[in-house]
XYZ file of C-alpha atoms in Angstrom:
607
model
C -32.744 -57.339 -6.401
C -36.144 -55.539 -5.816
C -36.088 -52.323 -7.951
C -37.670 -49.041 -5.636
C -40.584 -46.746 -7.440
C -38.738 -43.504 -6.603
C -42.010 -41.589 -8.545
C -44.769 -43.417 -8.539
C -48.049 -41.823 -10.655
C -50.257 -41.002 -8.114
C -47.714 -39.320 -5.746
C -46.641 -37.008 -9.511
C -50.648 -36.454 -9.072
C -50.218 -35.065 -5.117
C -47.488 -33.467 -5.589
C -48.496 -31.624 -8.793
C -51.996 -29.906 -7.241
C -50.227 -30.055 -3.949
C -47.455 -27.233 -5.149
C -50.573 -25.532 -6.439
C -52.340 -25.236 -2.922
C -49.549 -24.532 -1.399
C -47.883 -22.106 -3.739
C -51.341 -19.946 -3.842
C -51.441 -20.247 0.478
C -47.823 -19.685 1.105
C -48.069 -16.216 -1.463
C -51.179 -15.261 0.746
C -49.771 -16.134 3.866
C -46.474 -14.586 3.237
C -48.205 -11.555 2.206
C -50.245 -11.043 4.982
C -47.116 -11.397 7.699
C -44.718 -9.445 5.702
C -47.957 -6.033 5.951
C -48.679 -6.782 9.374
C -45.131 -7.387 10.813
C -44.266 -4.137 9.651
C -46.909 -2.057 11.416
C -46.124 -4.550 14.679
C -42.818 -3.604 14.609
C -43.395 0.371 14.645
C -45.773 0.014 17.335
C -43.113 -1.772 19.500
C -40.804 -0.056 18.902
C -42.951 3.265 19.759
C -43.812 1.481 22.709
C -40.569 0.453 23.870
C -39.512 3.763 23.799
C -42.376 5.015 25.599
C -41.910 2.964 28.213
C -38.213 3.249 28.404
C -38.421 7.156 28.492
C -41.032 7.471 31.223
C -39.152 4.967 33.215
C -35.910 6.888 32.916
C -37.724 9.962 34.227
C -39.749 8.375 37.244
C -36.127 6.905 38.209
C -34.462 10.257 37.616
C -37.288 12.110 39.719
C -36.954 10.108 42.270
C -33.188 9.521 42.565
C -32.890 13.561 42.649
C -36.049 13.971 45.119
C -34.020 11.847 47.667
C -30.884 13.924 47.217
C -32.491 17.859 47.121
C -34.426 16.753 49.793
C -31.274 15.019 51.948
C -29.720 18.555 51.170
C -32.788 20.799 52.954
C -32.570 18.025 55.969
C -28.928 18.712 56.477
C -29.487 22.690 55.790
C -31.676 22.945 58.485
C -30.092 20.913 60.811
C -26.701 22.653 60.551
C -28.860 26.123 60.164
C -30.300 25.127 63.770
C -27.077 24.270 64.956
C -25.516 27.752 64.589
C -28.423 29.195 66.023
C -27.714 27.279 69.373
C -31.188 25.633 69.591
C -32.285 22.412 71.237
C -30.619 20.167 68.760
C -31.801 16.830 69.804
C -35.501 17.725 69.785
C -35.313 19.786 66.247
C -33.405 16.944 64.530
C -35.955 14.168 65.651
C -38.327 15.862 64.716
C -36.862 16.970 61.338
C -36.042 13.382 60.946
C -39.758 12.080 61.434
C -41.024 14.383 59.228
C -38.082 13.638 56.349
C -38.345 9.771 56.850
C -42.571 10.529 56.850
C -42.027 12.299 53.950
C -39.747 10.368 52.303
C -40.666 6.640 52.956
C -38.537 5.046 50.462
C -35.332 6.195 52.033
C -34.301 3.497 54.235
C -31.009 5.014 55.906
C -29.547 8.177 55.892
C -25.776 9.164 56.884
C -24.020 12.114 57.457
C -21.729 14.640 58.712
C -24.357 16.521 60.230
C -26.890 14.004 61.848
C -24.893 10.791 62.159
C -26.475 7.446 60.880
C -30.492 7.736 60.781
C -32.474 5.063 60.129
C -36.234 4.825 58.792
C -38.553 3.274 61.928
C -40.326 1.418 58.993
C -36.773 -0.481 58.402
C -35.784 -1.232 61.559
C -34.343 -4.525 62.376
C -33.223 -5.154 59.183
C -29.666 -6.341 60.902
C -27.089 -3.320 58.686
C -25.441 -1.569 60.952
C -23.110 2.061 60.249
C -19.806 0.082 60.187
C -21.398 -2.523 57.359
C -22.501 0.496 55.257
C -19.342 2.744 55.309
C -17.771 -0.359 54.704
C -19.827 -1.261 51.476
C -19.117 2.287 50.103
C -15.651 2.423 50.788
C -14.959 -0.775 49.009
C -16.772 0.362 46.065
C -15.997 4.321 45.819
C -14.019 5.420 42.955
C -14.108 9.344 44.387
C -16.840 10.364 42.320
C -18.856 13.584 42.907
C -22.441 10.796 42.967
C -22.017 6.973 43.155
C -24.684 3.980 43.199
C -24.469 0.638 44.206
C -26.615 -2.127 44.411
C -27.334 -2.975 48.068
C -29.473 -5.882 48.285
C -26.587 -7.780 49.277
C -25.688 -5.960 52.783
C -29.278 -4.131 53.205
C -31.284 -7.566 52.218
C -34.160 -5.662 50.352
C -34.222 -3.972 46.826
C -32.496 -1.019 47.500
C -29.871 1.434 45.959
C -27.282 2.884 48.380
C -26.444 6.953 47.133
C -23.483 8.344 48.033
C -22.734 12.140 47.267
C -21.309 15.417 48.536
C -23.371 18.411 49.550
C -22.256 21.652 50.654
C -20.174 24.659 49.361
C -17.041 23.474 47.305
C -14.495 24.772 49.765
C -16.042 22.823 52.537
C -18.126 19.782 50.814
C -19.187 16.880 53.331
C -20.233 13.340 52.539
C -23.622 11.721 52.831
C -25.133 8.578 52.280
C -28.488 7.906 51.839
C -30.040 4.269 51.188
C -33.721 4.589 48.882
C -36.350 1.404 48.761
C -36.264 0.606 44.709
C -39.573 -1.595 45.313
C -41.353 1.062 44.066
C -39.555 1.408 41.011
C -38.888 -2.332 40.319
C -42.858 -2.393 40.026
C -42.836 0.490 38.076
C -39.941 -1.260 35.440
C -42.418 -4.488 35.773
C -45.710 -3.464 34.386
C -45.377 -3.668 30.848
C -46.694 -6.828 29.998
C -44.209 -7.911 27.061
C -41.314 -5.216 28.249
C -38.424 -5.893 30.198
C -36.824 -2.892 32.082
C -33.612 -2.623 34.015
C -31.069 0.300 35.741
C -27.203 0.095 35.545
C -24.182 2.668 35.674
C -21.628 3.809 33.744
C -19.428 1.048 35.513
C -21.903 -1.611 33.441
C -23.143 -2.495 37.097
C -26.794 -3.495 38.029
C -28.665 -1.516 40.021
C -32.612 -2.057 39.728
C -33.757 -5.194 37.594
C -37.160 -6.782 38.417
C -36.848 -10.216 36.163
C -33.675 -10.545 38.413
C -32.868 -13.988 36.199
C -32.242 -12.270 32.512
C -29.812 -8.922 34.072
C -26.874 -9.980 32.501
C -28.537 -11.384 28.879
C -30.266 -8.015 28.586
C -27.313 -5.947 29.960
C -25.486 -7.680 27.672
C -27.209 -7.129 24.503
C -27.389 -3.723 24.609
C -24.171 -2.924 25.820
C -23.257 -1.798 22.226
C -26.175 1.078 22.528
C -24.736 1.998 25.718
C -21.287 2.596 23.862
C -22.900 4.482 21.570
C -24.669 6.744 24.175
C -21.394 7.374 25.754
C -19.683 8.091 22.912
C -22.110 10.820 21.859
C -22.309 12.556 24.442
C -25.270 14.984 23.120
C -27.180 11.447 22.640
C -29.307 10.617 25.710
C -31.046 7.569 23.834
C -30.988 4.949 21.074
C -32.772 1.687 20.095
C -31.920 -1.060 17.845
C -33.071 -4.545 17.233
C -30.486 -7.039 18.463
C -29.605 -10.858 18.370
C -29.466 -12.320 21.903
C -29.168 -15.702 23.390
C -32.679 -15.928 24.132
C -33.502 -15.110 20.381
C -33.865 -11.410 18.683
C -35.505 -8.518 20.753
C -36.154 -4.538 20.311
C -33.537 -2.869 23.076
C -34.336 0.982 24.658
C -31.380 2.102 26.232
C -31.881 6.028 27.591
C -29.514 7.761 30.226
C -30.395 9.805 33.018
C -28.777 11.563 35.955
C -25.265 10.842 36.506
C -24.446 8.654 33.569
C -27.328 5.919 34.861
C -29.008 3.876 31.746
C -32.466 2.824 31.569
C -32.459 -0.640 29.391
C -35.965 -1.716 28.120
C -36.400 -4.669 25.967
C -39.074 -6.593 24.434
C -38.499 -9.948 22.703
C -39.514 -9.853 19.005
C -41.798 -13.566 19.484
C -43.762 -11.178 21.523
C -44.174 -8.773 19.716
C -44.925 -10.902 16.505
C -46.943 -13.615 18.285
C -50.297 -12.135 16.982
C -49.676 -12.541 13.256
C -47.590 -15.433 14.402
C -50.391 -17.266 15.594
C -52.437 -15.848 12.562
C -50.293 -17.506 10.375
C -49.988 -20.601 12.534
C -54.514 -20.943 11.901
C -53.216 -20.076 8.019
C -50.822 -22.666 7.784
C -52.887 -25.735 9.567
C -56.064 -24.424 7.190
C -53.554 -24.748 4.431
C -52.516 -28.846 6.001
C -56.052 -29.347 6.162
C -56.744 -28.050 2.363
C -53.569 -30.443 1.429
C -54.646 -33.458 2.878
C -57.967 -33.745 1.428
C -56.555 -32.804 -1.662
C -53.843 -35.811 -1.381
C -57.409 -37.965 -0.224
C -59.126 -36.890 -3.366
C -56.050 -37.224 -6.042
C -55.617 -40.931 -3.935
C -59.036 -42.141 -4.749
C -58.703 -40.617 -8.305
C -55.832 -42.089 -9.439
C -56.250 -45.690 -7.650
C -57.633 -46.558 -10.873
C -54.975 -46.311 -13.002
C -52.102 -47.571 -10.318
C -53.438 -50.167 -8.863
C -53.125 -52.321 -12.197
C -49.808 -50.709 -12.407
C -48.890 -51.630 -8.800
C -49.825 -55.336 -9.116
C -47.237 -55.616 -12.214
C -44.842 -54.531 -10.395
C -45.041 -56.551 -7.692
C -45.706 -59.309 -10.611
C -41.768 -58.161 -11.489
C -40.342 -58.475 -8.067
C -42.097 -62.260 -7.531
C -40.088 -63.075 -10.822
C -36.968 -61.487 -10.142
C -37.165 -63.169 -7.024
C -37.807 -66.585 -9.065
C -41.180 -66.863 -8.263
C -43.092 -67.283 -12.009
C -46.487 -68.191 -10.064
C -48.514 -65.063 -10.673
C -51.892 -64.229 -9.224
C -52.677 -61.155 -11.063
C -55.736 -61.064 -13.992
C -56.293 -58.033 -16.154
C -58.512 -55.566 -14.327
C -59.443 -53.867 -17.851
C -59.601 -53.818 -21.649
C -57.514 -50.197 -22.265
C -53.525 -50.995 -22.625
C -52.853 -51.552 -18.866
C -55.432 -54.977 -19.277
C -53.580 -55.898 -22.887
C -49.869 -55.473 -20.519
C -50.751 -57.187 -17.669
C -51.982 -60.392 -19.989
C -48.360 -60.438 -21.937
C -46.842 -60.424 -18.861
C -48.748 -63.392 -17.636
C -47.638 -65.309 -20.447
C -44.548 -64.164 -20.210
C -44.200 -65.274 -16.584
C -45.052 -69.022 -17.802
C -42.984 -68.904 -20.285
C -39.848 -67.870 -18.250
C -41.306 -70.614 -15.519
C -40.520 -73.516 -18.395
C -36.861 -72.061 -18.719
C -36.671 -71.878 -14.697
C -37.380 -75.640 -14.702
C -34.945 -76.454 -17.586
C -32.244 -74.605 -16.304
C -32.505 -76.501 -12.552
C -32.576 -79.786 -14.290
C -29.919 -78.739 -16.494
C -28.277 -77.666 -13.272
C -27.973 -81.536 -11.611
C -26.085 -82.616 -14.434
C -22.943 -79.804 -14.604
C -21.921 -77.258 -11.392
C -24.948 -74.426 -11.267
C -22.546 -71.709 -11.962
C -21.554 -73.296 -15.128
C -25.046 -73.827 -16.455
C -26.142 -70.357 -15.991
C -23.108 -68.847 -17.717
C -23.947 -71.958 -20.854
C -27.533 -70.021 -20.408
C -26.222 -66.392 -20.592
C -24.166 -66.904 -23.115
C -21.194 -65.736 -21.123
C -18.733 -68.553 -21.907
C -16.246 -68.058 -24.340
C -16.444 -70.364 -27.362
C -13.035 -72.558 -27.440
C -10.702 -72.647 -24.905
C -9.136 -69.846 -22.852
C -5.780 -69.679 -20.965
C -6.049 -69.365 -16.571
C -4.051 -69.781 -13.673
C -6.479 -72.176 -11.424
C -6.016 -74.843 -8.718
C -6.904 -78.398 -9.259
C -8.326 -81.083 -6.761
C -8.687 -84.866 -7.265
C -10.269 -87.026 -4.298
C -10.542 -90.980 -4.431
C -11.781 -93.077 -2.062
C -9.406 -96.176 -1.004
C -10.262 -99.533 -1.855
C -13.737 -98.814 -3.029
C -13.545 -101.620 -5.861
C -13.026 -103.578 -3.074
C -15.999 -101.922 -0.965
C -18.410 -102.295 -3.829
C -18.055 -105.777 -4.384
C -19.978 -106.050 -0.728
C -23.045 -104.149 -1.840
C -25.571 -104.311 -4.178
C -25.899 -102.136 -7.220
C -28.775 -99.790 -5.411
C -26.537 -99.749 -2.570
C -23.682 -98.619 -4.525
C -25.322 -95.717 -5.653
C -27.560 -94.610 -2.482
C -23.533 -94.584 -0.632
C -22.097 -92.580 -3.735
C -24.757 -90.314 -3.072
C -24.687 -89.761 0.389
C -20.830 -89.355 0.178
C -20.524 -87.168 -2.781
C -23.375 -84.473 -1.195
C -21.214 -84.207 1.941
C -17.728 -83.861 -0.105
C -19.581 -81.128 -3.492
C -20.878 -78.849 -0.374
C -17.545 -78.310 0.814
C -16.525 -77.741 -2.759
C -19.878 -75.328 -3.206
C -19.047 -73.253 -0.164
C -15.470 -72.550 -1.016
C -16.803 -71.481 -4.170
C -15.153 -73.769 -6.361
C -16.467 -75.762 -9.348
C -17.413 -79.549 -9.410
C -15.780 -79.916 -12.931
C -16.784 -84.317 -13.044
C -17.145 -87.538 -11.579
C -15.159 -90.215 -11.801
C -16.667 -93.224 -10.398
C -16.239 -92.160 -6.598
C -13.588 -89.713 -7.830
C -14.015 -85.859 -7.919
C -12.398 -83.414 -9.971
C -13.112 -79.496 -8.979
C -11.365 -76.249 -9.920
C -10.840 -73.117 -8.466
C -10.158 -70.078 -10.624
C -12.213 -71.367 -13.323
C -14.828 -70.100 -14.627
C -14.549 -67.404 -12.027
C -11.735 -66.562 -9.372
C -11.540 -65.275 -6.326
C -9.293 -62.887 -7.118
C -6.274 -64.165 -7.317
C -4.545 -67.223 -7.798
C -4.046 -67.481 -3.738
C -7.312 -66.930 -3.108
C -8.356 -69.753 -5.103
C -5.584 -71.828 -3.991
C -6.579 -71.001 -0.272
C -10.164 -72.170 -1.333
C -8.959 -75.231 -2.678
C -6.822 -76.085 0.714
C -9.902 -75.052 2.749
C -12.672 -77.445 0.773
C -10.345 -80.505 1.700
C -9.890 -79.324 5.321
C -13.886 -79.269 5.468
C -14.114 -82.717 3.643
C -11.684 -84.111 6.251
C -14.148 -82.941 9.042
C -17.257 -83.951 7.242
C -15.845 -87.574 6.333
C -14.969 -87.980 10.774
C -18.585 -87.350 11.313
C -19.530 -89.538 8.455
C -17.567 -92.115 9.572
C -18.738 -91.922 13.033
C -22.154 -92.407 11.944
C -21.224 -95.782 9.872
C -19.399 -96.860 13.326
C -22.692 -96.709 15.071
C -24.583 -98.415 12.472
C -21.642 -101.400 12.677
C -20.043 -100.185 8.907
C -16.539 -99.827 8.053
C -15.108 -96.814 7.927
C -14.185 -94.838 4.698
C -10.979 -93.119 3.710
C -9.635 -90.544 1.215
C -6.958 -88.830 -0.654
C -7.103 -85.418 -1.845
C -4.219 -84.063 -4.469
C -4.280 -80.303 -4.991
C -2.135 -78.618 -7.654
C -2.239 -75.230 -8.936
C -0.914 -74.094 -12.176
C -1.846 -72.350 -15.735
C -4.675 -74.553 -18.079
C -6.820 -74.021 -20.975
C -10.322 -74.264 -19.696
C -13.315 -74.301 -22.044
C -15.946 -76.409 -23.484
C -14.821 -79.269 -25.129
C -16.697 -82.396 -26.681
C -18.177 -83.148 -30.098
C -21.424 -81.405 -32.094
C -23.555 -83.693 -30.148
C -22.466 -83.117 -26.584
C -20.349 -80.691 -24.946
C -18.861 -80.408 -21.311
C -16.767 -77.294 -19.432
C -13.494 -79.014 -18.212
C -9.712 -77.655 -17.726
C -7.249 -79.345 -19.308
C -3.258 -79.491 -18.999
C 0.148 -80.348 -17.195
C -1.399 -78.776 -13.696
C -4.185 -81.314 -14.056
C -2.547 -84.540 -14.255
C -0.158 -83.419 -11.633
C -3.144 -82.992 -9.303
C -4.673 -86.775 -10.021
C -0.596 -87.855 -9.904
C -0.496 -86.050 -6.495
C -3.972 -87.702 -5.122
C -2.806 -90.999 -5.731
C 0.556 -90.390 -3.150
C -1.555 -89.634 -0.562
C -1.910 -93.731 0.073
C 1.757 -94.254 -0.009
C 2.630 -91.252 2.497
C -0.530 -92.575 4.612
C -2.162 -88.814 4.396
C -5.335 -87.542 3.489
C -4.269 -83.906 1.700
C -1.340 -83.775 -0.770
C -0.635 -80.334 -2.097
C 1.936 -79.695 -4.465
C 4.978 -76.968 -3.987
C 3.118 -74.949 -6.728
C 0.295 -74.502 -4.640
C 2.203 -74.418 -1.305
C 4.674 -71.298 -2.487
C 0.990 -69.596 -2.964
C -0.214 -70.203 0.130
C 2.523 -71.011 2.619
C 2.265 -68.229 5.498
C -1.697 -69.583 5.632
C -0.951 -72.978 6.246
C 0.770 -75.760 8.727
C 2.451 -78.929 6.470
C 4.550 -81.391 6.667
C 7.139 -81.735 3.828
C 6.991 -85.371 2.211
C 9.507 -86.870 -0.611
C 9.523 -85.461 -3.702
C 8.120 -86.735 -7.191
C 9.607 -86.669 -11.026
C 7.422 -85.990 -13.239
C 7.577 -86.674 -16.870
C 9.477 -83.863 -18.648
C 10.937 -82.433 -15.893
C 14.370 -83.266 -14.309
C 13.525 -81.856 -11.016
C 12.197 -83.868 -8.795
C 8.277 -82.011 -6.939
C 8.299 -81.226 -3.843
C 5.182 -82.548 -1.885
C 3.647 -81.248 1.310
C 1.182 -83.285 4.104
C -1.548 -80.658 4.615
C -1.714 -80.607 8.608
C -4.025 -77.523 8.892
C -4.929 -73.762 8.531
C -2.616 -71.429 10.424
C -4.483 -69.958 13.475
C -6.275 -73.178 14.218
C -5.348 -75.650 17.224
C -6.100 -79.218 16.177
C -4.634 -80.751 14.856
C -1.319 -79.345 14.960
C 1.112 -82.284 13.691
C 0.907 -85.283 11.154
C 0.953 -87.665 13.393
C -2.640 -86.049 14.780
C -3.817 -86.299 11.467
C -3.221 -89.907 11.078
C -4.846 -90.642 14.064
C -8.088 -88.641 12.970
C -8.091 -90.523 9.675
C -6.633 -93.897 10.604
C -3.732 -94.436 9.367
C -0.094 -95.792 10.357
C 3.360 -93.784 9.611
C 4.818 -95.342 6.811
C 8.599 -95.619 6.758
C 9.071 -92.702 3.817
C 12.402 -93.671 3.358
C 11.196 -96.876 1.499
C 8.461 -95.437 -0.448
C 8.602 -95.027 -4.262
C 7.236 -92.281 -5.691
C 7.638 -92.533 -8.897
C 5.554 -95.635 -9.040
C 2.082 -95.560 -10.308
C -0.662 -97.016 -8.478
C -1.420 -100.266 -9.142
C -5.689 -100.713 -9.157
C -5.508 -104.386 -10.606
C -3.491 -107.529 -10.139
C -2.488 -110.281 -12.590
C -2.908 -113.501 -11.438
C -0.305 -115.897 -11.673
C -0.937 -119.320 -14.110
């Protein structure tokens, strides 16, 4: 596996004069804000307050100009009315000069004069009914009320209601004043939002219509505060809204009204912000021809360094053909020519160790290389497989020698990959026999496992022989059958031999009742025998079909013996007699066969 360079030299370089750079910026830069934002922030907040106190008194002004002089309208009125004067000419003419005098009061109502409306509003579509309504719906009884009227008067306005008059005889007016005015007024700062609500934490006046209820919100705690105290007409604080942190202005006026005035803290920081923004891309700029210059710098020393390590990875990799010549005479030069001796002298063991490879299973020989096998024998629990081919003395006696072997060949490839890619171990050949193991050296875990392996290689070699065999059909040859025996039980396995040659083999009782157990498979016209050893491993994984039993030497009860049919899950085939049909054979009558008999590979002639 290809080792990572988590800290290569030259990035130790960058990162070492890079900390520098930016250690010295980052000091200045934090420096810098930390002086400036403080004198921004007194200057906002100075100027929020400004801003939010000569709001509060332009509203107040003009909220008590409309009522004092709705009071002198109805005075004289109700003065002229005693006197028994021409009422109707007096009050239209006190009305032209109040609503000339008083432009931003769109309606006026009262005892007194009735329901008066400003000529520069008419046709605006509110009638007396819709406005008594409004006000009735929203009165609480208050001596002064305010409500926002843009809904029923369709224009920024602010509908007053109010008594007038002596206390034993007050009446009830309503008066409706234009906030345009004042919306423009709460509008001009260019960073400062400004907006009017009551006691009731409703709305009147708020230009950026959009953000009421986020600044409302926010600085409903100052409002608390202000009614709480009562001698308190105005507070400030910085607080944490939605739309990020901003300086809040809260100051009350007439009749419990509050001015808010806020002004987000990006704006009032985004001078030094943006100063620091030019510092901190000045400081990128520094960085990256630093990184440039420490990059050309220390090419010289890695580059060497980087071509032996990719050197490494070629021969981890198994690649020992190296392109790489010394690029110097210091101690990098001296390294990189050991390791290009080294590299041919590992490439000599690479070829030794595949040739050494053909002639025992791969697995084995790089263990025998790694000195991982244990001297002697050890005890495991592994399964053993025999295959023969039927009547292939016979079969040879057709062929020539070269013929012989090029078959052999051919059928032994297709048969060791199935025994490869069940990871088990070709242990030898015998002749057109093959012996493998599973479990031994290595296991797959457990003695099932391998025994499941062991099952599965023959099911493979059963498929690969049908397409085998179906090519010899085309090409007019006879076809060519097996027997595979399969036994699983404890054996010494180890390297055994003499001083002069050595071989890795398993040994034992579980052996010879696998080659015993291959050589029924002709009798019981099968292809798979497995034996109840391996079957009680392995029996919810596969479908068999029990066959007679066999003694054995030493043992008084008889083996059981089972006809593998085929993994569990799978469709075909699904009973023995499919099986015989795939492979060829007829149903023998069981009940004559002999078990116990060996079988017989010669025949004595008679004299």
């Amino acid at each position: 596996m290809e080792q990572k360079i988590k800290f290569p030299i030259a990035l130790k370089h960058i990162l070492l004069f890079s900390s520098l750079i930016i250690l010295v910026l980052g000091l200045t830069t934090f420096l810098v804000s930390t002086l400036v934002r403080g004198n921004d922030r007194i200057k906002a907040e100075e100027n929020n307050h400004t801003i939010n106190a000569r709001t509060a008194e332009t509203i107040q002004i003009s909220f008590t100009n409309a009522q004092k002089n709705s009071y002198m309208l109805f005075d004289a009125i109700s003065n002229r009315r005693m006197d028994g004067g021409n009422m109707d000419k007096f009050a239209a003419r006190m009305l032209d000069d109040f609503f000339r005098v008083n432009g931003n009061i769109i309606f006026i109502l009262g005892q007194d004069i009735g329901f008066k409306v400003n000529p520069a509003f008419y046709g605006k579509g509110f009638t007396k009914k819709a406005v008594e309504d409004f006000v009735k719906a929203g009165s609480e009884g208050a001596a002064v009320e305010y409500f926002n009227s843009k809904v029923i008067l369709g224009l920024d306005s602010v509908i007053i209601s109010y008594k007038y008059g002596p206390s034993n005889a007050q009446k009830s007016a309503v008066l409706g004043l234009d906030t345009k005015s004042l919306a423009n007024l709460m509008s001009e700062g260019a960073n400062n939002a400004t907006m009017l609500v009551d006691q009731k934490s409703r709305v009147l006046i708020n230009p950026d219509y959009e953000n009421r209820s986020e600044n409302y919100f926010a600085a409903q705690s100052i409002i608390d505060g202000i009614k709480n105290e009562p001698e308190t007409d105005n507070a400030q604080n910085l607080v944490e809204t939605d739309q990020g942190r901003k300086f809040i202005s809260v100051h009350k006026t007439c009749d419990n009204l509050f001015v808010i005035t806020s002004v987000s803290e990006n704006s009032v920081y985004a001078v030094i912000n943006k100063t620091t923004y030019r510092i901190i891309l000045f400081s990128l700029a520094v960085l990256f021809a630093a990184i440039v210059i420490i990059r050309i710098f220390s090419n010289n020393l890695t580059n060497p360094i980087e071509d032996l390590v990719d050197a490494s990875a070629k021969i981890e990799r198994g690649d020992f053909a190296l392109d790489i010549e010394p690029r110097s005479q210091d101690e990098i030069g001296l390294l990189t020519s050991s390791f290009i001796h080294m590299s041919k002298g590992l490439a000599e063991r690479e070829k030794l160790m595949v040739s050494f490879s053909k002639f025992t299973n791969k697995t084995i020989a790089q263990k025998a290389a790694n000195g991982e096998l244990a001297l002697g024998g050890e005890n495991r629990n592994a399964t053993i497989f025999f295959s023969d081919i039927r009547s292939f003395t016979a079969m040879s006696e057709t062929m020539q020698p070269n013929e012989v072997v090029e078959f052999l060949n051919v059928y032994m490839t297709r048969m060791v990959n199935c025994v490869n890619e069940t990871h088990g171990v070709v242990d030898k050949y015998i002749g057109d026999a093959i012996m493998a193991v599973w479990g031994a050296p290595d296991s797959a875990g457990s003695p099932a496992a391998d025994a499941l392996n062991a099952v599965t290689a023959a099911l493979m070699m059963r498929v690969s022989l049908f397409r085998f065999n179906k090519n010899r059909k085309e090409k007019g040859l006879p076809p060519v059958r097996i027997g595979c025996g399969i036994n699983s039980g404890p054996v010494v396995a180890g390297q055994i031999g003499s001083d002069q040659r050595m071989e890795y083999t398993v040994i034992g009782d579980a052996v010879n009742l696998a080659s015993r157990t291959e050589a029924l498979n002709k009798p019981f016209a099968t292809d798979i025998l497995i034996t109840e050893n391996t079957y009680n491993l392995i029996k919810d994984k596969v479908i068999v079909e029990e066959m007679p039993g066999v003694h054995v030497k030493g043992k008084s009860d008889e083996i059981k013996m089972f006809a593998v049919i085929n993994l569990k899950g799978k469709i075909r085939p699904a009973t023995i007699s499919e099986v015989r049909k795939i492979i060829g054979t007829q149903a023998p009558d069981l009940s004559k066969v002999n078990t116990d008999d060996e079988e017989k590979k010669y025949k004595i002639q008679a004299q």
